[in-house]
Coordinates of C-alpha atoms and ligand atoms in Angstrom, one line a residue:
X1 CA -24.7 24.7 -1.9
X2 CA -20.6 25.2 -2.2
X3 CA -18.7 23.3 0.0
X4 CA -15.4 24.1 1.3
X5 CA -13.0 21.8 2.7
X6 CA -10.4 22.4 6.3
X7 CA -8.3 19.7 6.8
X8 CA -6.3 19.5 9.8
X9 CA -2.8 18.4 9.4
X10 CA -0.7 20.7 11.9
X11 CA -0.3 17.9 14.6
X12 CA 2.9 16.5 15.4
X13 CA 2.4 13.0 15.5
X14 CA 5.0 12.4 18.1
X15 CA 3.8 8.7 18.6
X16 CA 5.1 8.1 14.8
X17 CA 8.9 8.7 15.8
X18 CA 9.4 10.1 12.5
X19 CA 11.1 13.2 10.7
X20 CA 8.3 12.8 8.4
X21 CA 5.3 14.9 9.4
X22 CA 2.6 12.0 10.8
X23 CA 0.5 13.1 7.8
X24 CA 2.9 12.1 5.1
X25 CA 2.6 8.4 6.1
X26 CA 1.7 6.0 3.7
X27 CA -0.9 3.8 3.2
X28 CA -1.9 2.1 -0.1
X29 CA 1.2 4.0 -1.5
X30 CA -0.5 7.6 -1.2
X31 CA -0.3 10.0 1.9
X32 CA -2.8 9.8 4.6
X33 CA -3.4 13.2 4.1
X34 CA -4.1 12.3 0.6
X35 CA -6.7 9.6 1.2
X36 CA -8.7 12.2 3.5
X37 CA -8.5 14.8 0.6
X38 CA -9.8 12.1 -2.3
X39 CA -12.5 11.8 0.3
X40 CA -13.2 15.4 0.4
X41 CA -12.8 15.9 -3.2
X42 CA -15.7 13.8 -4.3
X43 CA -18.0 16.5 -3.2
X44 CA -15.9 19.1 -6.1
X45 CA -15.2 21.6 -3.4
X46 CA -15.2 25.3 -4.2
X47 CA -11.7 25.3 -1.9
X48 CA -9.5 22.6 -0.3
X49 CA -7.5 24.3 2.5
X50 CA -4.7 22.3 4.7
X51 CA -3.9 23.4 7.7
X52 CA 0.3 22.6 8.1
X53 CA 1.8 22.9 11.2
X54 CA 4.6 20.9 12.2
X55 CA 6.6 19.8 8.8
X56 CA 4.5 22.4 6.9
X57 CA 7.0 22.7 3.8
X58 CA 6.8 18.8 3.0
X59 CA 3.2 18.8 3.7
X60 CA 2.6 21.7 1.6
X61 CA 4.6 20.2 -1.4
X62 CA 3.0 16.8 -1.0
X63 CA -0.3 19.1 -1.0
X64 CA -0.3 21.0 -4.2
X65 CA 1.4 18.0 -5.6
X66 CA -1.6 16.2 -5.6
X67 CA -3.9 19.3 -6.3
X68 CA -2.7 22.0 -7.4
X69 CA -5.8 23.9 -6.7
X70 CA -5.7 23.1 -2.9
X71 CA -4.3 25.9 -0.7
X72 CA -2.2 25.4 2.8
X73 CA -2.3 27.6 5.5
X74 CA 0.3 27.3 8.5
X75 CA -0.9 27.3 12.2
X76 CA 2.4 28.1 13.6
X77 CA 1.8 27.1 17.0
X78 CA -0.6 24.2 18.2
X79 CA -3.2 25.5 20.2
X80 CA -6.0 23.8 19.4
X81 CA -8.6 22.2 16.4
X82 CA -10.7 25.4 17.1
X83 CA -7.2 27.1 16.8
X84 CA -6.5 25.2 13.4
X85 CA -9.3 25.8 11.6
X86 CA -9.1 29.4 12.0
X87 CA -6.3 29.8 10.4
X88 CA -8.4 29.2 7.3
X89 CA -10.9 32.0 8.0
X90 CA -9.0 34.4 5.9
X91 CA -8.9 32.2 2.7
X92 CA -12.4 31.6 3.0
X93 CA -13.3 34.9 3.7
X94 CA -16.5 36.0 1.7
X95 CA -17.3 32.3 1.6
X96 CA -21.0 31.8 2.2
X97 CA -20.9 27.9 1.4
X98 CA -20.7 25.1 3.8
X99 CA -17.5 24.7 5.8
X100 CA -16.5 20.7 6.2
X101 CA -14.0 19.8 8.3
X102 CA -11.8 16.9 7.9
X103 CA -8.6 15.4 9.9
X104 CA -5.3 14.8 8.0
X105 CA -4.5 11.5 9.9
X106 CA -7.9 10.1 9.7
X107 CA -7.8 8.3 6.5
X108 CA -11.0 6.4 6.2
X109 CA -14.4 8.2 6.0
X110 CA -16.0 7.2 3.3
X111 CA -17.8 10.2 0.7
X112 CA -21.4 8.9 1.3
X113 CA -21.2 9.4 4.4
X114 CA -19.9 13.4 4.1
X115 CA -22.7 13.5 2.0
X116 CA -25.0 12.5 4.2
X117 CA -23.4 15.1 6.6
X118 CA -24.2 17.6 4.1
X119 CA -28.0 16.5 3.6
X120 CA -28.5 16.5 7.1
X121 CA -31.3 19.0 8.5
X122 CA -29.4 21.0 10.7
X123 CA -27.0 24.2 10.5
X124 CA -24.0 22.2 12.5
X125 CA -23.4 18.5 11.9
X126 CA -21.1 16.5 13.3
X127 CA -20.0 12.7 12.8
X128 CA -20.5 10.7 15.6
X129 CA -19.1 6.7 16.1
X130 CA -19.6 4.6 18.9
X131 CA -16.6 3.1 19.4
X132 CA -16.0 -1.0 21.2
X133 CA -13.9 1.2 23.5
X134 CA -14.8 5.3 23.8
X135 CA -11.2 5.7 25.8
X136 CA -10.8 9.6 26.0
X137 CA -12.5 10.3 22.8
X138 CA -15.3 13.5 23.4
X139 CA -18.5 12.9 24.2
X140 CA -21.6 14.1 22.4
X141 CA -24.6 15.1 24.6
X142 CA -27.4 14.3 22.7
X143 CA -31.2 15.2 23.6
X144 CA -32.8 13.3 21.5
X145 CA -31.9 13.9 17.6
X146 CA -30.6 17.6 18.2
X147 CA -27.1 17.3 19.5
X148 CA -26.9 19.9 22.7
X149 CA -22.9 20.4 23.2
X150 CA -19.6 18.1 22.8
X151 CA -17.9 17.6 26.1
X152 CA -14.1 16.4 25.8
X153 CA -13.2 13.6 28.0
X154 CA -11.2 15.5 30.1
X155 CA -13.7 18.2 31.1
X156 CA -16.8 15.4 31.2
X157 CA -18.5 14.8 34.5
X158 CA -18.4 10.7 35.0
X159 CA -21.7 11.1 33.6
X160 CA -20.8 12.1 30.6
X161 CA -17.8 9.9 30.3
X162 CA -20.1 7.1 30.7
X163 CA -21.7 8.1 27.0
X164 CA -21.4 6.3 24.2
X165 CA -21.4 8.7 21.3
X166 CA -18.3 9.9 20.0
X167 CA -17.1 13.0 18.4
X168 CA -15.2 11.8 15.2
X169 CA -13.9 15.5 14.9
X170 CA -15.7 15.8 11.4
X171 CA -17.7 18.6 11.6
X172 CA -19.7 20.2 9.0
X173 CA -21.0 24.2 9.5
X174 CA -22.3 26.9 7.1
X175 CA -18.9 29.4 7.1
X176 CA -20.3 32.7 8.5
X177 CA -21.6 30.5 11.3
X178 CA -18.6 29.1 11.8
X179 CA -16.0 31.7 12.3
X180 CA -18.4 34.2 13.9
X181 CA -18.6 30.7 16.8
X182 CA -14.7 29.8 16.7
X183 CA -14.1 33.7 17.2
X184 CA -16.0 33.8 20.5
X185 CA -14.2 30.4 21.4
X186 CA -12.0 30.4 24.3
X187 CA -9.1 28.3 25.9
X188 CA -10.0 27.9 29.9
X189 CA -11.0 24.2 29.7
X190 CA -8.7 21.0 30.7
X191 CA -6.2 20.6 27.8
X192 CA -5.8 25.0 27.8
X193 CA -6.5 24.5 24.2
X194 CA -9.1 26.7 21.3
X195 CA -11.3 23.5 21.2
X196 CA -13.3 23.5 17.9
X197 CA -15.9 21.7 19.6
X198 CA -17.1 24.6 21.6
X199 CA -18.7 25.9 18.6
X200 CA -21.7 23.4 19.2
X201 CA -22.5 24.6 22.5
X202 CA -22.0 28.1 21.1
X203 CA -24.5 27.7 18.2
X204 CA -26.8 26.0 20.2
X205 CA -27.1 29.0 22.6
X206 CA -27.5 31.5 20.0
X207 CA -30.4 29.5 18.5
X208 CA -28.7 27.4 15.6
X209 CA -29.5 23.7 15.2
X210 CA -27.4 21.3 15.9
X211 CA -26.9 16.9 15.0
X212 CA -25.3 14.2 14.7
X213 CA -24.9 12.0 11.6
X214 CA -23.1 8.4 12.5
X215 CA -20.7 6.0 11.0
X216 CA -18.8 2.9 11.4
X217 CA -15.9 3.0 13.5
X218 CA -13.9 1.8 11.0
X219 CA -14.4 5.2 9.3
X220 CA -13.0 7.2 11.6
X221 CA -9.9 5.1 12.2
X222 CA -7.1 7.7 13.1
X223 CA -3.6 6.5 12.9
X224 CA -1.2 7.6 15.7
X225 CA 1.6 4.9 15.7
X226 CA 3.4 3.0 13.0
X227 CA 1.3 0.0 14.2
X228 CA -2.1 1.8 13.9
X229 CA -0.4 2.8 10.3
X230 CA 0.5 -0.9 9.6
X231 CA -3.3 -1.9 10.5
X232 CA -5.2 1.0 9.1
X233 CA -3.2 0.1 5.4
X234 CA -4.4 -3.6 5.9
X235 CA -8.0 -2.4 6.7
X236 CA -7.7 -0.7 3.3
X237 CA -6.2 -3.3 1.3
X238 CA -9.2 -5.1 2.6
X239 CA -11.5 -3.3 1.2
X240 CA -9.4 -2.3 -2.0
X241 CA -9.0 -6.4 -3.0
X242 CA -12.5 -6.8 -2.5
X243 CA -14.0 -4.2 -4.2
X244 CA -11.4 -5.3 -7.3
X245 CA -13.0 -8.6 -7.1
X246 CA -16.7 -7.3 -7.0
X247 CA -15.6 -5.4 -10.3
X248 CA -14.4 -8.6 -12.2
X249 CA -10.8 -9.1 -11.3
X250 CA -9.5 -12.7 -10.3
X251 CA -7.3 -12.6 -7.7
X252 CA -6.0 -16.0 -6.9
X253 CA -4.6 -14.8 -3.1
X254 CA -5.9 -11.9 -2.6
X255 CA -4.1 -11.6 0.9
X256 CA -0.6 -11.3 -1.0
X257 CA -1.5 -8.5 -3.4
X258 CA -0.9 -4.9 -2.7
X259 CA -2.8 -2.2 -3.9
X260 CA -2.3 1.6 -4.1
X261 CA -5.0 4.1 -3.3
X262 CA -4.9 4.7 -7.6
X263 CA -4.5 1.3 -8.5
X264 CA -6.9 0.8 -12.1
X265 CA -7.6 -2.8 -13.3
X266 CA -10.0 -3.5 -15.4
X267 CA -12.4 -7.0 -15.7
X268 CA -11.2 -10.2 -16.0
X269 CA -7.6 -9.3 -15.6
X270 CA -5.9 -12.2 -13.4
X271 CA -3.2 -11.2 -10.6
X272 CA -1.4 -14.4 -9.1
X273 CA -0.6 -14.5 -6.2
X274 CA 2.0 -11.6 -4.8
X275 CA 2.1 -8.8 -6.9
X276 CA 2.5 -5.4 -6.0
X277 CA 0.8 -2.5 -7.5
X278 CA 2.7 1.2 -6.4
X279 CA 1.9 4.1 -7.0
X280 CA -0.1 5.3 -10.4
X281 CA -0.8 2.1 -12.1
X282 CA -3.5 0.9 -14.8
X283 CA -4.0 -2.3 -16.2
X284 CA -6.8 -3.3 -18.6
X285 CA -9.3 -5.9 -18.9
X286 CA -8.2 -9.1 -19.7
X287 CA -4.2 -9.0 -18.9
X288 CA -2.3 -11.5 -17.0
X289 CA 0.0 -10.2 -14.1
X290 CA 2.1 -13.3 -13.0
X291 CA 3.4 -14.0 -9.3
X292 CA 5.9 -11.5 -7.9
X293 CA 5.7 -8.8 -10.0
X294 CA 6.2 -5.3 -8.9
X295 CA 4.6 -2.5 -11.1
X296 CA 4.4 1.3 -10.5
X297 CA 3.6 4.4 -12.5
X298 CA 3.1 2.2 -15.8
X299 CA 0.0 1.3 -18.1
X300 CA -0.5 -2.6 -19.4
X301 CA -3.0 -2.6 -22.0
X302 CA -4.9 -5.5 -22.9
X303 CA -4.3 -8.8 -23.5
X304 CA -0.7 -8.1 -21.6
X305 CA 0.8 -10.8 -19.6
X306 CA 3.2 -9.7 -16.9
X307 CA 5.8 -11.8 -15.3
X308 CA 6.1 -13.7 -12.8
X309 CA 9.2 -11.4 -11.4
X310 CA 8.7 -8.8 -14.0
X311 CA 9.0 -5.0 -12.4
X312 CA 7.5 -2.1 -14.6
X313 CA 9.0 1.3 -13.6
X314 CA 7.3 4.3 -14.3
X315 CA 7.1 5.7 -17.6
X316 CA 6.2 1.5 -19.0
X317 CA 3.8 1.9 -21.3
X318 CA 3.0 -1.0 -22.8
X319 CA 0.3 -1.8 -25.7
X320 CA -1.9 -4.5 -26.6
X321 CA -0.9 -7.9 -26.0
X322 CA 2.7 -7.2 -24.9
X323 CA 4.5 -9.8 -23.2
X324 CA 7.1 -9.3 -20.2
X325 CA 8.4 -12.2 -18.9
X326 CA 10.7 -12.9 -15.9
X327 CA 13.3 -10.8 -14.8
X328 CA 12.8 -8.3 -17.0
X329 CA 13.2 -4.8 -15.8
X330 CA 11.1 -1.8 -17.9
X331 CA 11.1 1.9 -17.0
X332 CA 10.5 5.2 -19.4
X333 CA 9.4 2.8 -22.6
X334 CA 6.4 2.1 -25.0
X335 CA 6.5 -1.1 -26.3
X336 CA 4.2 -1.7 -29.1
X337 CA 1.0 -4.4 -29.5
X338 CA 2.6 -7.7 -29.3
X339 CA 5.9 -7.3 -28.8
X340 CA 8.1 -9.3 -26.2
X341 CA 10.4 -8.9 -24.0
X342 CA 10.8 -12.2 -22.7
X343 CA 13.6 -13.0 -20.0
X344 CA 16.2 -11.5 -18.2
X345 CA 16.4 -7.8 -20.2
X346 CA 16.6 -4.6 -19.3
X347 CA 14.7 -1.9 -20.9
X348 CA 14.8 1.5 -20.2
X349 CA 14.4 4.8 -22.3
X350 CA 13.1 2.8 -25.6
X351 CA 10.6 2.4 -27.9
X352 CA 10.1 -0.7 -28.8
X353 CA 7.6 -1.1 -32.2
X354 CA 5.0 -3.5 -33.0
X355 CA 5.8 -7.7 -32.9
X356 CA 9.5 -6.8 -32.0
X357 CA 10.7 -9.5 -30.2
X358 CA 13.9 -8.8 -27.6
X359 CA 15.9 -11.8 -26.6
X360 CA 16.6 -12.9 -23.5
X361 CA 19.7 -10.9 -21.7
X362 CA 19.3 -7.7 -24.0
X363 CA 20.1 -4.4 -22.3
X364 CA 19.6 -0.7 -23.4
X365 CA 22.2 1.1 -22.4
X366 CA 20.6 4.2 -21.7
X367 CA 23.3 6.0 -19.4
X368 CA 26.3 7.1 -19.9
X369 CA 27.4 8.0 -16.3
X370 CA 26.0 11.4 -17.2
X371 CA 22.9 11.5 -19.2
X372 CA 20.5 9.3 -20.7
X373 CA 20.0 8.4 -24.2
X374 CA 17.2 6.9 -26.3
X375 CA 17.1 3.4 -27.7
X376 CA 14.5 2.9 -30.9
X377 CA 13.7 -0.2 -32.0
X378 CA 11.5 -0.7 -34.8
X379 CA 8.6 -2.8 -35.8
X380 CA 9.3 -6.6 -36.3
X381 CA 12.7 -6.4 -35.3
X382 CA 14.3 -9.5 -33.4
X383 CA 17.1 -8.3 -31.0
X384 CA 19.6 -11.5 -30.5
X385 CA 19.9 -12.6 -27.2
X386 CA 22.5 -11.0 -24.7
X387 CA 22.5 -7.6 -27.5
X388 CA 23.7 -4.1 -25.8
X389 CA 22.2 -1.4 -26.9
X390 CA 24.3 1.4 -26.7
X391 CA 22.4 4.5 -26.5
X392 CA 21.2 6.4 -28.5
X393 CA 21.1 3.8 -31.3
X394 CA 17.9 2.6 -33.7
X395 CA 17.1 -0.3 -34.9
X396 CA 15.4 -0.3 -38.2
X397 CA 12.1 -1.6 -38.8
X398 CA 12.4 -5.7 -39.4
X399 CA 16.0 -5.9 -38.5
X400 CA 18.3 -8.6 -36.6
X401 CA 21.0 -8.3 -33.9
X402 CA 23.6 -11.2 -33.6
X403 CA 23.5 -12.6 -30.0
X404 CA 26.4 -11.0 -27.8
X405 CA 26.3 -8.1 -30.0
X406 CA 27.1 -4.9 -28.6
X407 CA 25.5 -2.2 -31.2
X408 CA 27.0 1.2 -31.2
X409 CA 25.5 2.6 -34.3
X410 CA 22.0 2.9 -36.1
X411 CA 21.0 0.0 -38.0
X412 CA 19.1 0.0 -41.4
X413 CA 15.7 -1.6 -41.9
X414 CA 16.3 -5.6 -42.8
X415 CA 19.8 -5.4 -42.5
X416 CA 21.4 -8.0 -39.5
X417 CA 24.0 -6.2 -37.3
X418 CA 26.7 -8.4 -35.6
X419 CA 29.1 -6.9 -33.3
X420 CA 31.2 -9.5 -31.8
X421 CA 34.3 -11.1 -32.0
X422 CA 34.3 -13.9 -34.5
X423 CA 34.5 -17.5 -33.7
X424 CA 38.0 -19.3 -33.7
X425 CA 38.0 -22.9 -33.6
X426 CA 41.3 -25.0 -33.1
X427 CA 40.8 -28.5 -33.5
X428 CA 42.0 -30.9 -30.7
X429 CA 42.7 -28.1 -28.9
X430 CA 40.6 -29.0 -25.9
X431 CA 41.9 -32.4 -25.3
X432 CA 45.1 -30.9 -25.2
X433 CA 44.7 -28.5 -22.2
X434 CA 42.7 -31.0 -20.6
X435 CA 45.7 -33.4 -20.6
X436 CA 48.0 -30.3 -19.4
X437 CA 45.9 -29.0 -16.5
X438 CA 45.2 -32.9 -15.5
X439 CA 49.0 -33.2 -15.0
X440 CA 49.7 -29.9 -13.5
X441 CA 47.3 -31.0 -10.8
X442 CA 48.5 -34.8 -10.0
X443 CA 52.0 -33.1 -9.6
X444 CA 51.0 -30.7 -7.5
X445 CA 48.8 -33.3 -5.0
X446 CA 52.0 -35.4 -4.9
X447 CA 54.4 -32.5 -4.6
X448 CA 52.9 -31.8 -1.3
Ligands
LIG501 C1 -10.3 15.7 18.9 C2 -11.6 16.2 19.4 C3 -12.4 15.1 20.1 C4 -12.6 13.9 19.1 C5 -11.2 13.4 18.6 C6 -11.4 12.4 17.5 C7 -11.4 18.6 19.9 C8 -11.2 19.6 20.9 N1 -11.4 17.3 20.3 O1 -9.5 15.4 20.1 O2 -13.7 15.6 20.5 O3 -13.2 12.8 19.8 O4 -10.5 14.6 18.1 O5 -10.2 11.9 17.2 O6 -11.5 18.9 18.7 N2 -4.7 19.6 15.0 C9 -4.1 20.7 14.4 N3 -3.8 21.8 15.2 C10 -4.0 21.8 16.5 C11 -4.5 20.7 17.2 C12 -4.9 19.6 16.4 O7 -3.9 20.7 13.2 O8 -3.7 22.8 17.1 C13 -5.0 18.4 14.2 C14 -4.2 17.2 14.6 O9 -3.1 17.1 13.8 C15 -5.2 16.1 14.3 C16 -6.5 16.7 14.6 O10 -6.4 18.1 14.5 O11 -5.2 15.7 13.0 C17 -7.1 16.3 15.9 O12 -6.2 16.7 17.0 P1 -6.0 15.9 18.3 O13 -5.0 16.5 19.1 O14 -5.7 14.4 17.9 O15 -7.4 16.0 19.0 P2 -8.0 15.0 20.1 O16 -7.5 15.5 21.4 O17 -7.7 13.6 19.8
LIG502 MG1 -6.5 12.5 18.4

């Protein structure tokens, strides 16, 4: 059956003390949001809504940044989940699929157990936890395996504080269902709010089934404070190192290496210790990335080996067997199988070809102080140490650069470029300014 999916992301998030909508957070380099709509996705919904509230603009661009397919609707004023999710009814209207619904700021639930929340036998299902500590959580009222009503803590008797089931606010619902409960759904409760939670009792009394699936606490893990942020991204790099090292990757401190939520790295790949993976990186099987590198939005084939202190900027591709040694900045380049780029360079807005081999202190100039220009160098070429590249400039295929060089124009295949002053020696001349400067100085001590 199609699914469709309501994320809730309207909330405020005033404990953040943030400009940025609590949604937009980080962890493992991704929005929250984000992490609860890769959960979602796995199930290829026929439609992702988000419901944006406060901060809706940045939500929505961080939204259809990620999927452009996704659609957000604005709940303009906060009454309410049961509020929130109909705001969605009109863009699913005609939908006959199951509805599930999601929170932005609850990061965690894994996609086996949303499908298990879809296989359940039951026209409403909701995820229930029992938490080490049920605080003010609601409370579901179970008889037996049918799920009766959920009771918020603030309208439960002390008997029905005292249960232990949870509402993890995922709910799943067929759509009709759905909108026809949330539309009879009222606000004279404790909190004066549309709770979406009525709709059990609601279904219930017009003869629809009702249960509860359950999960780890750990799942439904919302953030609401930059600590809870702090833990919830350590909880997933957790789980993100060890899966990494189930698949086949070494890594030697696994505690000091930070992963993003789209971090690739394939077998036998080794990561000393501290490295950290941003946003949008892959690195094959068998590479080496040395201590205290920092990589984002690049690609390391195989073979490569990384650092230590390397940082690969977006737009690094590099190719098979590349080596990038330390302090070696890359960003916007493809470097060619088995080049290197050894120590202490800068290379940005190149392409490097195969075996070229770029001494240590080289720089492409790429920017003018305006615009940015291409460097090309070609295959076999040996760059001399401390070289500038001044952009745009090409370097032929199996060419040399004299160290200190400063190239300004293109240079032809084989030829060597130098572009330096040349070296003047005067003999004896050293001794000489030694012997001056020496007696300058004793002069000066006694002068004083
Ligand atoms: C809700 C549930 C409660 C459950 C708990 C789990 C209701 C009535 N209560 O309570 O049973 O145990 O979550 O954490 O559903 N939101 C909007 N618009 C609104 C209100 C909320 O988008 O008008 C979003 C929030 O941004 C948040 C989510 O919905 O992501 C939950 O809202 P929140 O206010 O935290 O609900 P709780 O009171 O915690
Ligand atoms: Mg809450």
């Amino acid at each position: 059956m199609a699914v469709a999916l309501i994320i809730l992301a309207a909330g405020k998030g005033t404990r953040m003390n943030s400009d940025l909508p609590k949604v937009l957070h980080p962890i493992a380099g991704a929005p929250m949001l984000v992490h609860a709509m890769t959960a979602g996705a796995t199930l290829d919904p026929a439609h992702t809504i988000i419901v944006a509230g406060h901060g809706a603009e940045h939500v929505s661009k961080a939204v259809l940044e990620h999927d452009e397919t996704a659609k957000v609707v604005l709940q303009t004023e906060q009454l309410g989940t049961g509020h929130a999710v109909l705001q969605a009814k009109e863009a699913l209207a005609g939908f006959e699929g199951k509805v599930l619904i999601l929170y932005g700021d609850t990061p965690f639930v894994r996609p086996e157990t949303l499908e298990a929340m879809l296989a359940a036998d039951a026209d409403v299902v909701v995820l229930g936890f029992e938490p080490a500590d049920a605080g003010r959580y609601g409370r579901l009222v179970m008889d037996g395996d049918s799920l009766e009503r959920i009771v918020e803590f603030k309208d439960a008797s002390p008997i029905e504080q005292r249960l232990r089931l949870c509402n993890s606010g995922v709910i799943c619902a067929p759509a009709p269902l759905l909108f026809e409960m949330l539309d009879k759904t009222g606000n004279d409760n404790a909190a004066g709010e549309y709770y979406l939670t009525d709709v059990i009792g609601l279904a219930r009394r017009s003869g629809h089934s009702a249960t509860a699936v359950t999960c780890d606490e750990a799942e439904t893990l919302g953030v609401n404070s930059r600590a809870e942020l702090a833990a919830a991204d350590a909880m997933y790099q957790e789980v993100a190192r060890n899966t990494l090292m189930e698949d086949g990757v070494t890594l030697v401190a696994p505690d000091t290496v930070y992963l993003s939520l789209d971090t690739v790295i394939g077998r036998d790949t080794l990561i000393e210790p501290n490295v950290v993976f941003g946003p949008g990186v892959t690195v094959e099987s068998g590479a080496t990335i040395r201590s205290f590198s920092h990589l984002e939005g690049c690609h390391v084939a195989r073979g490569g080996i990384i650092g230590p202190y390397a940082r690969l900027r977006p737009g690094a591709e590099l190719s098979e067997n590349v080596k990038v040694g330390n302090f070696v900045e890359i960003k916007n380049a493809q470097i060619a199988e088995g080049a290197k780029v050894n120590h202490l360079s800068y290379i940005g807005d190149a392409t490097i070809g195969p075996r070229a081999n770029i001494g240590a202190g080289t720089i492409t100039c790429n920017y003018d102080g305006v615009m940015k220009h291409h460097t090309d160098i070609g295959a076999d070429a040996f760059i001399g140490s401390n070289t500038m590249l001044v952009a745009p400039v090409s370097i032929g295929t199996g060419a040399m650069t004299g160290s200190g060089s400063v190239i300004t124009s293109d240079v032809d295949p084989n030829a060597l470029a130098l572009a330096r002053a040349p070296q003047v020696e005067k003999p004896g001349m050293a001794a000489k300014l030694f012997d001056m400067l020496k007696a300058k100085k004793a002069k000066r001590d006694r002068g004083s």
